[in-house]
Amino acid sequence: MDHAAIEKDLRVAWFTLESLTATIGKAKVDDSIARTVTRICRADLIVIDDIGLLPAGVRGLARHVRT
C-alpha cells in the first residue's frame, strides 16, 4: 500500500512503532508536540510497521505504548 501511494505522489509518513513513540516522546520533552503531530498528520498515508508484534488485547497495547 505504501509503495502504491508513493508512486501516486502521495505523502507517506513511515514509522516503526518504536520510532513513532520515540518521536512523540521527544516532542513532549521539548514542547513541540502540536507541531510534530501536525507534521505527521499532513501525510496522505501514515504507516506504522511492526503492529503484528504487539501484545494481544487492549491492555497489552496500552502497556506497550505508554512512554
Coordinates of N, CA and C in Angstrom, one line a residue:
M1 N 0.8 -1.2 0.0 CA 0.0 0.0 0.0 C 0.9 1.3 0.0
D2 N 1.9 1.3 0.8 CA 2.8 2.5 0.9 C 3.5 2.7 -0.4
H3 N 3.9 1.7 -1.1 CA 4.6 1.8 -2.4 C 3.6 2.4 -3.5
A4 N 2.4 2.0 -3.5 CA 1.4 2.5 -4.4 C 1.1 4.0 -4.1
A5 N 1.1 4.3 -2.9 CA 0.8 5.7 -2.5 C 2.0 6.6 -3.0
I6 N 3.2 6.1 -2.8 CA 4.4 6.9 -3.2 C 4.4 7.0 -4.8
E7 N 4.0 5.9 -5.5 CA 4.0 6.0 -6.9 C 3.0 7.0 -7.4
K8 N 1.9 7.3 -6.6 CA 0.9 8.3 -7.0 C 1.2 9.7 -6.4
D9 N 2.5 9.8 -6.0 CA 3.0 11.1 -5.5 C 2.2 11.6 -4.2
L10 N 1.8 10.6 -3.4 CA 1.2 11.0 -2.2 C 2.2 11.0 -1.1
R11 N 2.0 11.8 -0.1 CA 2.9 11.9 1.0 C 2.7 10.8 2.0
V12 N 3.8 10.1 2.3 CA 3.7 8.9 3.2 C 4.6 9.1 4.4
A13 N 4.1 9.0 5.6 CA 4.9 9.0 6.8 C 5.0 7.6 7.3
W14 N 6.3 7.1 7.4 CA 6.5 5.7 7.7 C 7.2 5.6 9.0
F15 N 6.7 4.9 10.0 CA 7.3 4.7 11.3 C 7.3 3.2 11.7
T16 N 8.2 2.8 12.5 CA 8.0 1.6 13.3 C 7.3 2.1 14.5
L17 N 6.7 1.2 15.3 CA 6.0 1.6 16.5 C 7.0 2.3 17.4
E18 N 8.2 1.7 17.5 CA 9.3 2.3 18.3 C 9.7 3.7 17.9
S19 N 9.9 3.9 16.6 CA 10.3 5.3 16.1 C 9.1 6.3 16.3
L20 N 7.9 5.9 16.2 CA 6.8 6.8 16.4 C 6.7 7.2 17.9
T21 N 6.8 6.2 18.8 CA 6.7 6.6 20.2 C 7.9 7.4 20.6
A22 N 9.1 7.2 20.0 CA 10.3 8.0 20.3 C 10.1 9.4 19.8
T23 N 9.5 9.5 18.6 CA 9.2 10.9 18.0 C 8.3 11.6 18.9
I24 N 7.2 11.0 19.3 CA 6.2 11.6 20.2 C 6.8 12.0 21.6
G25 N 7.6 11.0 22.1 CA 8.2 11.3 23.4 C 9.2 12.5 23.4
K26 N 10.0 12.6 22.3 CA 10.9 13.7 22.2 C 10.1 15.0 22.1
A27 N 9.0 15.0 21.3 CA 8.2 16.2 21.1 C 7.5 16.6 22.5
K28 N 7.2 15.7 23.3 CA 6.7 16.0 24.6 C 7.7 16.7 25.5
V29 N 8.9 16.3 25.4 CA 10.0 16.8 26.2 C 10.4 18.3 25.8
D30 N 10.4 18.5 24.5 CA 10.8 19.8 24.0 C 9.6 20.7 23.7
D31 N 8.4 20.3 24.1 CA 7.2 21.1 23.9 C 6.9 21.4 22.5
S32 N 7.1 20.4 21.6 CA 6.8 20.6 20.2 C 5.8 19.6 19.7
I33 N 5.0 19.1 20.6 CA 4.0 18.0 20.3 C 3.0 18.4 19.3
A34 N 2.5 19.6 19.4 CA 1.5 20.1 18.4 C 2.1 20.1 17.0
R35 N 3.3 20.7 16.9 CA 4.0 20.8 15.6 C 4.3 19.4 15.0
T36 N 4.7 18.5 15.9 CA 5.1 17.1 15.5 C 3.8 16.4 15.0
V37 N 2.8 16.4 15.7 CA 1.5 15.8 15.3 C 1.0 16.4 14.0
T38 N 1.0 17.7 13.9 CA 0.6 18.3 12.6 C 1.4 17.9 11.5
R39 N 2.7 17.8 11.6 CA 3.6 17.3 10.5 C 3.3 15.9 10.1
I40 N 3.0 15.0 11.1 CA 2.7 13.6 10.8 C 1.4 13.6 10.1
C41 N 0.4 14.3 10.6 CA -1.0 14.2 10.0 C -1.1 14.9 8.7
R42 N -0.1 15.6 8.2 CA -0.1 16.2 6.8 C 0.1 15.1 5.8
A43 N 0.6 13.9 6.2 CA 0.8 12.8 5.3 C -0.6 12.3 4.8
D44 N -0.6 11.9 3.5 CA -1.8 11.3 3.0 C -2.0 9.8 3.5
L45 N -0.9 9.2 3.9 CA -0.9 7.9 4.5 C 0.1 7.8 5.6
I46 N -0.3 7.3 6.7 CA 0.7 7.1 7.8 C 0.8 5.6 8.0
V47 N 2.0 5.1 7.9 CA 2.3 3.6 8.0 C 3.0 3.4 9.3
I48 N 2.5 2.5 10.1 CA 3.1 2.1 11.4 C 3.4 0.6 11.3
D49 N 4.7 0.3 11.0 CA 5.1 -1.0 10.8 C 5.3 -1.7 12.1
D50 N 5.3 -3.0 12.1 CA 5.5 -3.9 13.3 C 4.3 -4.0 14.2
I51 N 3.1 -3.6 13.8 CA 1.9 -3.7 14.6 C 1.7 -5.2 15.0
G52 N 2.0 -6.1 14.1 CA 1.8 -7.5 14.4 C 2.6 -8.1 15.5
L53 N 3.6 -7.3 15.9 CA 4.5 -7.7 17.1 C 3.9 -7.2 18.4
L54 N 2.8 -6.5 18.4 CA 2.2 -6.0 19.7 C 1.6 -7.1 20.5
P55 N 1.6 -7.0 21.8 CA 0.9 -7.9 22.7 C -0.6 -7.9 22.3
A56 N -1.3 -9.0 22.4 CA -2.7 -9.1 22.1 C -3.5 -8.3 23.1
G57 N -4.6 -7.8 22.7 CA -5.6 -7.1 23.6 C -5.3 -5.7 23.9
V58 N -6.3 -5.0 24.3 CA -6.2 -3.6 24.6 C -5.2 -3.3 25.8
R59 N -5.3 -4.1 26.8 CA -4.3 -3.9 27.9 C -2.9 -4.1 27.5
G60 N -2.6 -5.1 26.7 CA -1.3 -5.3 26.2 C -0.8 -4.2 25.4
L61 N -1.6 -3.6 24.5 CA -1.3 -2.5 23.7 C -1.0 -1.3 24.6
A62 N -1.9 -1.0 25.6 CA -1.7 0.1 26.5 C -0.4 0.0 27.2
R63 N 0.0 -1.2 27.7 CA 1.3 -1.4 28.4 C 2.4 -1.1 27.4
H64 N 2.3 -1.5 26.2 CA 3.4 -1.3 25.2 C 3.6 0.1 24.8
V65 N 2.5 0.9 24.6 CA 2.6 2.2 24.1 C 2.9 3.3 25.1
R66 N 2.7 3.0 26.4 CA 3.0 4.1 27.4 C 4.4 4.5 27.3
T67 N 4.6 5.8 27.4 CA 6.0 6.3 27.4 C 6.3 7.0 28.7

